[in-house]
mmCIF file with all atom_site columns, C-alpha atoms in Angstrom:
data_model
loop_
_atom_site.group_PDB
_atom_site.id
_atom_site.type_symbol
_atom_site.label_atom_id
_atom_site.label_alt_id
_atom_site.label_comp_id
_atom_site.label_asym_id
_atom_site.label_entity_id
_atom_site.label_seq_id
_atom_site.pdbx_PDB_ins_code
_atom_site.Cartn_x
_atom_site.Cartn_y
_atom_site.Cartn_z
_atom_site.occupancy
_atom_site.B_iso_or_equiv
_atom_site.pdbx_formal_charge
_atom_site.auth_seq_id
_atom_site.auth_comp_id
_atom_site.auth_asym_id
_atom_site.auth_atom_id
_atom_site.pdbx_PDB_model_num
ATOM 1   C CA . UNK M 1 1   ? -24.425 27.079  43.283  1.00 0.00 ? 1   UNK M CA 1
ATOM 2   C CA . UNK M 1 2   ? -21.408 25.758  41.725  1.00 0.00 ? 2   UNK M CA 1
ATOM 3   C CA . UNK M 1 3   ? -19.154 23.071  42.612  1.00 0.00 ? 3   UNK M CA 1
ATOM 4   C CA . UNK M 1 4   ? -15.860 22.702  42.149  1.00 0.00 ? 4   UNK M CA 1
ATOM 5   C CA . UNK M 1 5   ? -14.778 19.490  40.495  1.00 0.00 ? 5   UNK M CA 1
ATOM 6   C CA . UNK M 1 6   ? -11.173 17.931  42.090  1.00 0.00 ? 6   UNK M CA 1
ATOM 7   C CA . UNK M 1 7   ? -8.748  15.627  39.953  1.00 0.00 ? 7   UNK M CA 1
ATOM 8   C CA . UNK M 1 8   ? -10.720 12.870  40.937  1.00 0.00 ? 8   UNK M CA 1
ATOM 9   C CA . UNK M 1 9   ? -14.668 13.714  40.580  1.00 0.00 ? 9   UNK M CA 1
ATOM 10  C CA . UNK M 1 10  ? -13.393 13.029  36.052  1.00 0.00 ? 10  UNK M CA 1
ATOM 11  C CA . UNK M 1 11  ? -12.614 9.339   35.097  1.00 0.00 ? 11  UNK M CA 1
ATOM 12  C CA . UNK M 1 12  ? -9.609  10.047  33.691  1.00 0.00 ? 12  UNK M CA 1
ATOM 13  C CA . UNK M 1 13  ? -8.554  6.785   34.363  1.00 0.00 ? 13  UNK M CA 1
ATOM 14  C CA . UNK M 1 14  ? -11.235 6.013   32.046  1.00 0.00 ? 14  UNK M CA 1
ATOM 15  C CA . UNK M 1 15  ? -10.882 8.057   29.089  1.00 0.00 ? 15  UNK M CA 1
ATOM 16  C CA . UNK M 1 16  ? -6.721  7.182   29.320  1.00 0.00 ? 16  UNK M CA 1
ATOM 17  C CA . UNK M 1 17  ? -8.120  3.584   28.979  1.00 0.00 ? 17  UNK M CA 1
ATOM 18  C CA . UNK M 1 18  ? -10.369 4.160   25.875  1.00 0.00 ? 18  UNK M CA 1
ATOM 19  C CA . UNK M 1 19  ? -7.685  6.126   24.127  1.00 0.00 ? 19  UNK M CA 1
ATOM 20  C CA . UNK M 1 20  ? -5.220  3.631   24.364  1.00 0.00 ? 20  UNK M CA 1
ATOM 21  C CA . UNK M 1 21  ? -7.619  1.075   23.041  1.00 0.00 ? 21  UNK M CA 1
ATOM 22  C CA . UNK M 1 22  ? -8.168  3.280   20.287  1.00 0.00 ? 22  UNK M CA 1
ATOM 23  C CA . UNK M 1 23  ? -4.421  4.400   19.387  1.00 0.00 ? 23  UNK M CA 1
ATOM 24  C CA . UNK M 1 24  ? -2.839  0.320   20.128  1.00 0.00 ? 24  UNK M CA 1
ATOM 25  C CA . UNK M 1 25  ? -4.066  -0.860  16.299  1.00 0.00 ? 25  UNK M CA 1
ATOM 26  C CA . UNK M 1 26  ? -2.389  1.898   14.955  1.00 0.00 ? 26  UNK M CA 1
ATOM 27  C CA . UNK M 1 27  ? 0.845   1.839   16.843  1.00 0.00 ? 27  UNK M CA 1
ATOM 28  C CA . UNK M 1 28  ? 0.607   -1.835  15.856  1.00 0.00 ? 28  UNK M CA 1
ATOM 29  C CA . UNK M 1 29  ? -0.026  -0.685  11.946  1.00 0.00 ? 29  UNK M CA 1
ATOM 30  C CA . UNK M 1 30  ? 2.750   2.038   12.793  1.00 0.00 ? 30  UNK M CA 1
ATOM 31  C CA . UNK M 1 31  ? 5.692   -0.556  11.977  1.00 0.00 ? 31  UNK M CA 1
ATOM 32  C CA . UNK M 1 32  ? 4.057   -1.616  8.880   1.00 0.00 ? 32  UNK M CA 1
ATOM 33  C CA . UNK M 1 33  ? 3.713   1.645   7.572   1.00 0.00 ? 33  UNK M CA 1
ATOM 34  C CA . UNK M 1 34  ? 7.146   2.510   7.930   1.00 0.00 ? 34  UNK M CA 1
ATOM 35  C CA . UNK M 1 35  ? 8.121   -0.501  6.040   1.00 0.00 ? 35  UNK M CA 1
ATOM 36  C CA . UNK M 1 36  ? 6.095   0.662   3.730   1.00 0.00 ? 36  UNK M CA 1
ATOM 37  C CA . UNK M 1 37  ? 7.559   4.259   3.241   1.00 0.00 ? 37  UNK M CA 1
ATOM 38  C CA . UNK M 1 38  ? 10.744  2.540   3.574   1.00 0.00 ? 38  UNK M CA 1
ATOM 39  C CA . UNK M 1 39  ? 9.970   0.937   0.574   1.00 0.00 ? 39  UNK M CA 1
ATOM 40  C CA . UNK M 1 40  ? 9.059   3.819   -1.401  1.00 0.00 ? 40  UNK M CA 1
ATOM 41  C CA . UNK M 1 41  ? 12.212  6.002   -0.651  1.00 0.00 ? 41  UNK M CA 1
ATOM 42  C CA . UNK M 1 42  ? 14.148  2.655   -1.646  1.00 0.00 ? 42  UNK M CA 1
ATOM 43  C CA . UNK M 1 43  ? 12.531  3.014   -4.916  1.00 0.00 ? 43  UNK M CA 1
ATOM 44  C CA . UNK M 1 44  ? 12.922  6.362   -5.389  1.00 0.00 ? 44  UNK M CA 1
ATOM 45  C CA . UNK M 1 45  ? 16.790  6.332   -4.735  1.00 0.00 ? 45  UNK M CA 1
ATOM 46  C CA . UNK M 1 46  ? 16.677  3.368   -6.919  1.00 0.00 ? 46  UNK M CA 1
ATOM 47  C CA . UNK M 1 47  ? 17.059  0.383   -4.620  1.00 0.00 ? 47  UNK M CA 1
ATOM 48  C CA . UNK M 1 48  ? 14.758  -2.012  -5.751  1.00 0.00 ? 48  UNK M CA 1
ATOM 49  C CA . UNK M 1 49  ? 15.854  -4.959  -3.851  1.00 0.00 ? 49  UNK M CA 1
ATOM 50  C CA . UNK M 1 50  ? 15.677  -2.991  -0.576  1.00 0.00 ? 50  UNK M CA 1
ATOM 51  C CA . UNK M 1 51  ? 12.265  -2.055  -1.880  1.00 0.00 ? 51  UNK M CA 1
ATOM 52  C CA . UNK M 1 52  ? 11.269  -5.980  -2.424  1.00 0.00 ? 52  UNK M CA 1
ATOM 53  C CA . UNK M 1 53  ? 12.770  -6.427  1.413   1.00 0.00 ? 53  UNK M CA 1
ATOM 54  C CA . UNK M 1 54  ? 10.702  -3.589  3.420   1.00 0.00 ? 54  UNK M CA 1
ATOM 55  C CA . UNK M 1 55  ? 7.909   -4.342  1.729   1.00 0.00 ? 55  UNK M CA 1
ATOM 56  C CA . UNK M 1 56  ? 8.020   -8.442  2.145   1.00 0.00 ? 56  UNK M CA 1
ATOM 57  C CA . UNK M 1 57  ? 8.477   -7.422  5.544   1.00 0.00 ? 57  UNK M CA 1
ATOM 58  C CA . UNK M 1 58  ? 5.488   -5.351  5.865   1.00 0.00 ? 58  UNK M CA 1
ATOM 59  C CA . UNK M 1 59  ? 3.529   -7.806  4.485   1.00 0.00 ? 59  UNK M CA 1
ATOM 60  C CA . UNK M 1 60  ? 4.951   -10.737 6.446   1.00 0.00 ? 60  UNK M CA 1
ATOM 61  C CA . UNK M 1 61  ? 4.172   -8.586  9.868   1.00 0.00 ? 61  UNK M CA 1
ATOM 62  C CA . UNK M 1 62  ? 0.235   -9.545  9.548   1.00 0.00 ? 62  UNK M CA 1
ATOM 63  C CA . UNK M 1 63  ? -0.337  -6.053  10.569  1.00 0.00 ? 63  UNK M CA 1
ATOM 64  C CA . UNK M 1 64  ? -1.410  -4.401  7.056   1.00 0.00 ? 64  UNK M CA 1
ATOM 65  C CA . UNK M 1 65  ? -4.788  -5.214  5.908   1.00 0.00 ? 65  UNK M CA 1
ATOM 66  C CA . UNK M 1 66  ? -6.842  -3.926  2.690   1.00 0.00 ? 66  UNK M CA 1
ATOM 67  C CA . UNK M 1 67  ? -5.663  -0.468  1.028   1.00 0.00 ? 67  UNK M CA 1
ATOM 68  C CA . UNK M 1 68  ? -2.406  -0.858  2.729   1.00 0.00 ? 68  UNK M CA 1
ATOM 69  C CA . UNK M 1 69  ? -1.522  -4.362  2.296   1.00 0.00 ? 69  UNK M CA 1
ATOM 70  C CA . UNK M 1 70  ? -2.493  -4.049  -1.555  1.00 0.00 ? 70  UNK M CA 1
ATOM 71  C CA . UNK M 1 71  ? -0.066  -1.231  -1.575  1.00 0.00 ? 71  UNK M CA 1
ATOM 72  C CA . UNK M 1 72  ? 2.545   -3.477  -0.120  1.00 0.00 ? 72  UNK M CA 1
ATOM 73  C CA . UNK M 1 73  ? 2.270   -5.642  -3.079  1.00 0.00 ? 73  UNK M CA 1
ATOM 74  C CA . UNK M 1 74  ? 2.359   -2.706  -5.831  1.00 0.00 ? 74  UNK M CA 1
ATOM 75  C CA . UNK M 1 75  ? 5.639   -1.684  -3.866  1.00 0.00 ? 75  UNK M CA 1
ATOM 76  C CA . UNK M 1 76  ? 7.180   -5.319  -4.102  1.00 0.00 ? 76  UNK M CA 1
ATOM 77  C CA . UNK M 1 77  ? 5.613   -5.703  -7.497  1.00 0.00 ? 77  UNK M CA 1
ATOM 78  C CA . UNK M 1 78  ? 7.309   -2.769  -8.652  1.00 0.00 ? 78  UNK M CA 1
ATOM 79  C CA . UNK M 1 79  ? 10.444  -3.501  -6.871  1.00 0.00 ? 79  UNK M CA 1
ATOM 80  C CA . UNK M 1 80  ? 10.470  -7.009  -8.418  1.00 0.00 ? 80  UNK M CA 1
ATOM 81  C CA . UNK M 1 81  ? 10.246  -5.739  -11.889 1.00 0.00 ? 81  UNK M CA 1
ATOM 82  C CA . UNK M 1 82  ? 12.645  -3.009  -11.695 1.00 0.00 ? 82  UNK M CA 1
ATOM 83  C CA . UNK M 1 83  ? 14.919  -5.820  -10.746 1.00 0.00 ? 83  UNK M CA 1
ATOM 84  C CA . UNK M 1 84  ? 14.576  -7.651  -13.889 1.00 0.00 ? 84  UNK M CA 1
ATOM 85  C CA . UNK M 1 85  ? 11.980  -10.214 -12.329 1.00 0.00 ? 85  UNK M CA 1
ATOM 86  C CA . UNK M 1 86  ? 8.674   -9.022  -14.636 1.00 0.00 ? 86  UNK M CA 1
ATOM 87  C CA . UNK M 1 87  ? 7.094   -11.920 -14.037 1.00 0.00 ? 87  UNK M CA 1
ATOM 88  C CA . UNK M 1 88  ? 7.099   -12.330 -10.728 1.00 0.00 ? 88  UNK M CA 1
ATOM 89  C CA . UNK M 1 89  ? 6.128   -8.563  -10.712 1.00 0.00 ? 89  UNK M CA 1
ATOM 90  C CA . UNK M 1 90  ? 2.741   -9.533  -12.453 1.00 0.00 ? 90  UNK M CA 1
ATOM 91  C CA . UNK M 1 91  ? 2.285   -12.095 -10.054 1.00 0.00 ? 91  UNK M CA 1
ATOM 92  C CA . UNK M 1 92  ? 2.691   -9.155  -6.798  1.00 0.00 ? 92  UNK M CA 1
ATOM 93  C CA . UNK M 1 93  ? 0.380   -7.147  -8.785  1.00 0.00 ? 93  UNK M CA 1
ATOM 94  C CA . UNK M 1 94  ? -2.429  -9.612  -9.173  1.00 0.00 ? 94  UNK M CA 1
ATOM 95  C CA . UNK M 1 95  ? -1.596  -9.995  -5.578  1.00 0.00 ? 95  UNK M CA 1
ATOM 96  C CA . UNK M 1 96  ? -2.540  -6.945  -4.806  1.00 0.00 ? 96  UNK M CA 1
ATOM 97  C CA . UNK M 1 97  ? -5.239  -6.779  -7.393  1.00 0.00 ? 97  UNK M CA 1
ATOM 98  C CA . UNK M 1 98  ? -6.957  -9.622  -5.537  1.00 0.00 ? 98  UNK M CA 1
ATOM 99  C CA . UNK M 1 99  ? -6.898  -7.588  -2.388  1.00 0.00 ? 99  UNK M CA 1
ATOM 100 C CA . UNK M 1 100 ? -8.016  -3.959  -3.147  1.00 0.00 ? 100 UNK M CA 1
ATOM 101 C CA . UNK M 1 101 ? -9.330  -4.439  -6.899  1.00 0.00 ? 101 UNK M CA 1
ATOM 102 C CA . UNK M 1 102 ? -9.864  -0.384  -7.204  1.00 0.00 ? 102 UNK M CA 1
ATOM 103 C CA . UNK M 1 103 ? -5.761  -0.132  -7.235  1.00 0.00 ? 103 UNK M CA 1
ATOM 104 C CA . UNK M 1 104 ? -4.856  2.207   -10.267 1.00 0.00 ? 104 UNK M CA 1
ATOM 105 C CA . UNK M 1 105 ? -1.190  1.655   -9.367  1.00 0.00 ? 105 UNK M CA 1
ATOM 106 C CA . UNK M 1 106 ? -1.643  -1.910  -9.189  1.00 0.00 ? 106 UNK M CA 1
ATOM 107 C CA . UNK M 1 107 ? -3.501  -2.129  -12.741 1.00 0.00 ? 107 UNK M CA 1
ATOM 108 C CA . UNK M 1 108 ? -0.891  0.852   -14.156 1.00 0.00 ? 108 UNK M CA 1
ATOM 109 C CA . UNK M 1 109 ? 1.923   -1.209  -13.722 1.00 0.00 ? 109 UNK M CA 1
ATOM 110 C CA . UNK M 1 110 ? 0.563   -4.429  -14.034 1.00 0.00 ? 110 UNK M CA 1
ATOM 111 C CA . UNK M 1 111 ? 0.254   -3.401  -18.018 1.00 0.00 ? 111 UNK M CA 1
ATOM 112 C CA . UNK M 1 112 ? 3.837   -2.225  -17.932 1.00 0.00 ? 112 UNK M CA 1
ATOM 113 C CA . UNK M 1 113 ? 5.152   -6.063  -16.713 1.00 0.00 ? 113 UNK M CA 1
ATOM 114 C CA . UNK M 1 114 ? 2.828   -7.628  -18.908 1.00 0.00 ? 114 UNK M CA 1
ATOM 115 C CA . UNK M 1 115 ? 3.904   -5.335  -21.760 1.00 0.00 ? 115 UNK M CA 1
ATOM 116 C CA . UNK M 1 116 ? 7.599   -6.578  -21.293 1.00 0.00 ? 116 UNK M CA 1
ATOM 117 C CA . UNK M 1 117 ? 7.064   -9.883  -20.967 1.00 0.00 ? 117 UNK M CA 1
ATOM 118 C CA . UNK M 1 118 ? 4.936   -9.365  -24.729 1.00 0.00 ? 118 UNK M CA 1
ATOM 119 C CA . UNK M 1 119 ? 1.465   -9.788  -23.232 1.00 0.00 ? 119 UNK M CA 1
ATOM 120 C CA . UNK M 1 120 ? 0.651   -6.731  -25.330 1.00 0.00 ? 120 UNK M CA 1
ATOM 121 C CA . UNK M 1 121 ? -3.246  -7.738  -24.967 1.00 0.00 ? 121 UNK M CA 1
ATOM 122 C CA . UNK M 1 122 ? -3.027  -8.247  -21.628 1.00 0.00 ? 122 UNK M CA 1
ATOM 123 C CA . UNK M 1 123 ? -1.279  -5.335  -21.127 1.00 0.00 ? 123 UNK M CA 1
ATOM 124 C CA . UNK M 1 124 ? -3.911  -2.494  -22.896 1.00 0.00 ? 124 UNK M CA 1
ATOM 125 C CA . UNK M 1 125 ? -6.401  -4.641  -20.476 1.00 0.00 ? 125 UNK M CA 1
ATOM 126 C CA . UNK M 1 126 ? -4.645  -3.509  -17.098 1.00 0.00 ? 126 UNK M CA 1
ATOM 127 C CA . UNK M 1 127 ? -3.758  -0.046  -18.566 1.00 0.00 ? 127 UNK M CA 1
ATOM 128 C CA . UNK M 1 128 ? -7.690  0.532   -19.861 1.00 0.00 ? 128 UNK M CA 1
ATOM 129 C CA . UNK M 1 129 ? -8.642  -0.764  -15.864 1.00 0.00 ? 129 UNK M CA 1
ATOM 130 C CA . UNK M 1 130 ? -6.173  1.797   -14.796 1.00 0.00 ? 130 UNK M CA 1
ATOM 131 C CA . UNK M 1 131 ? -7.982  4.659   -17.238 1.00 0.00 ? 131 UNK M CA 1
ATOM 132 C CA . UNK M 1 132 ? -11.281 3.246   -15.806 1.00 0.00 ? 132 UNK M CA 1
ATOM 133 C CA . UNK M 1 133 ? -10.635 4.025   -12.530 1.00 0.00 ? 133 UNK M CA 1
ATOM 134 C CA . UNK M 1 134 ? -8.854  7.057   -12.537 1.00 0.00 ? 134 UNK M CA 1
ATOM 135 C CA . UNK M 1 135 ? -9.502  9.147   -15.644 1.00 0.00 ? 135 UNK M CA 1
ATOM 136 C CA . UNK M 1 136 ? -7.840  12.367  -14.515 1.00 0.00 ? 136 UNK M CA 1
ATOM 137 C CA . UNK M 1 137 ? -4.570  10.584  -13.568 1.00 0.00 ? 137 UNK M CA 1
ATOM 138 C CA . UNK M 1 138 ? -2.264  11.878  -16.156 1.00 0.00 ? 138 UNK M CA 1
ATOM 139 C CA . UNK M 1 139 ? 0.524   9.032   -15.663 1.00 0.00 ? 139 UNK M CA 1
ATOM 140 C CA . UNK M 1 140 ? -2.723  5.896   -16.311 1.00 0.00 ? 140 UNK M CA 1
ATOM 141 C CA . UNK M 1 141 ? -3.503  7.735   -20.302 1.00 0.00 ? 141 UNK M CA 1
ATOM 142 C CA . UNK M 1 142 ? 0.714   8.044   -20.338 1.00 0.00 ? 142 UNK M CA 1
ATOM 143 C CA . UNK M 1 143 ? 1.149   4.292   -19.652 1.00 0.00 ? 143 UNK M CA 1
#
């Protein structure tokens, strides 16, 4: 025989509990993230010093962490350079080097900042890194 089951007999209460534990890092990484792709349109309508902002405020929130937070960098990196500040670039880069080493974009344009700044050596380094890691990436062999 067969029961039925009211509102009440499932802990709904319970499972409304666990989701919100599980979705309250990412609304927290939410505004982060944002910054981040606010970053990247700035850059593509070619606004690197709003780039440089969103993403020093993504960083500054504390709520990025690996992957992400090296992206941050390679955004303000590029942002940075774009603006004329190449060496300050290299430094966002190494930045975000020292955070998620396996970052192509990080190592791609890395070697473009060094390159201007005539650390030609250097340079071929971070672009062969870039090759290394992603070998069927069309834009690391075009750097």
């Amino acid at each position: 025989m067969m029961t039925e089951r009211g509102p009440h007999s499932f802990p709904w209460t319970a499972i409304l509990f666990a989701a919100l534990l599980v979705l309250l890092p990412v609304v927290a990484h939410a505004d982060g993230a944002v910054d981040l792709k606010d970053a990247q349109v700035a850059l593509e309508n070619g606004r690197p010093l709003n780039a440089i902002r969103f993403a020093d405020q993504a960083i500054d929130s504390g709520d990025l962490t690996g992957v992400a937070l090296g992206h941050a960098h390679v955004l303000r990196g590029i942002g940075l350079h774009r603006s004329g500040n190449p060496l300050r670039a290299i430094d966002s880069f190494f930045d975000s080097i020292q955070i998620y080493p396996q970052s192509v974009d990080a190592f791609s344009n890395l070697g473009l900042a060094l390159d201007d700044v005539g650390r030609h050596d250097d340079a071929l380094q971070a672009h062969d890194r870039a090759v290394w890691l992603r070998p069927d990436l069309a834009t690391t062999f075009y750097n």
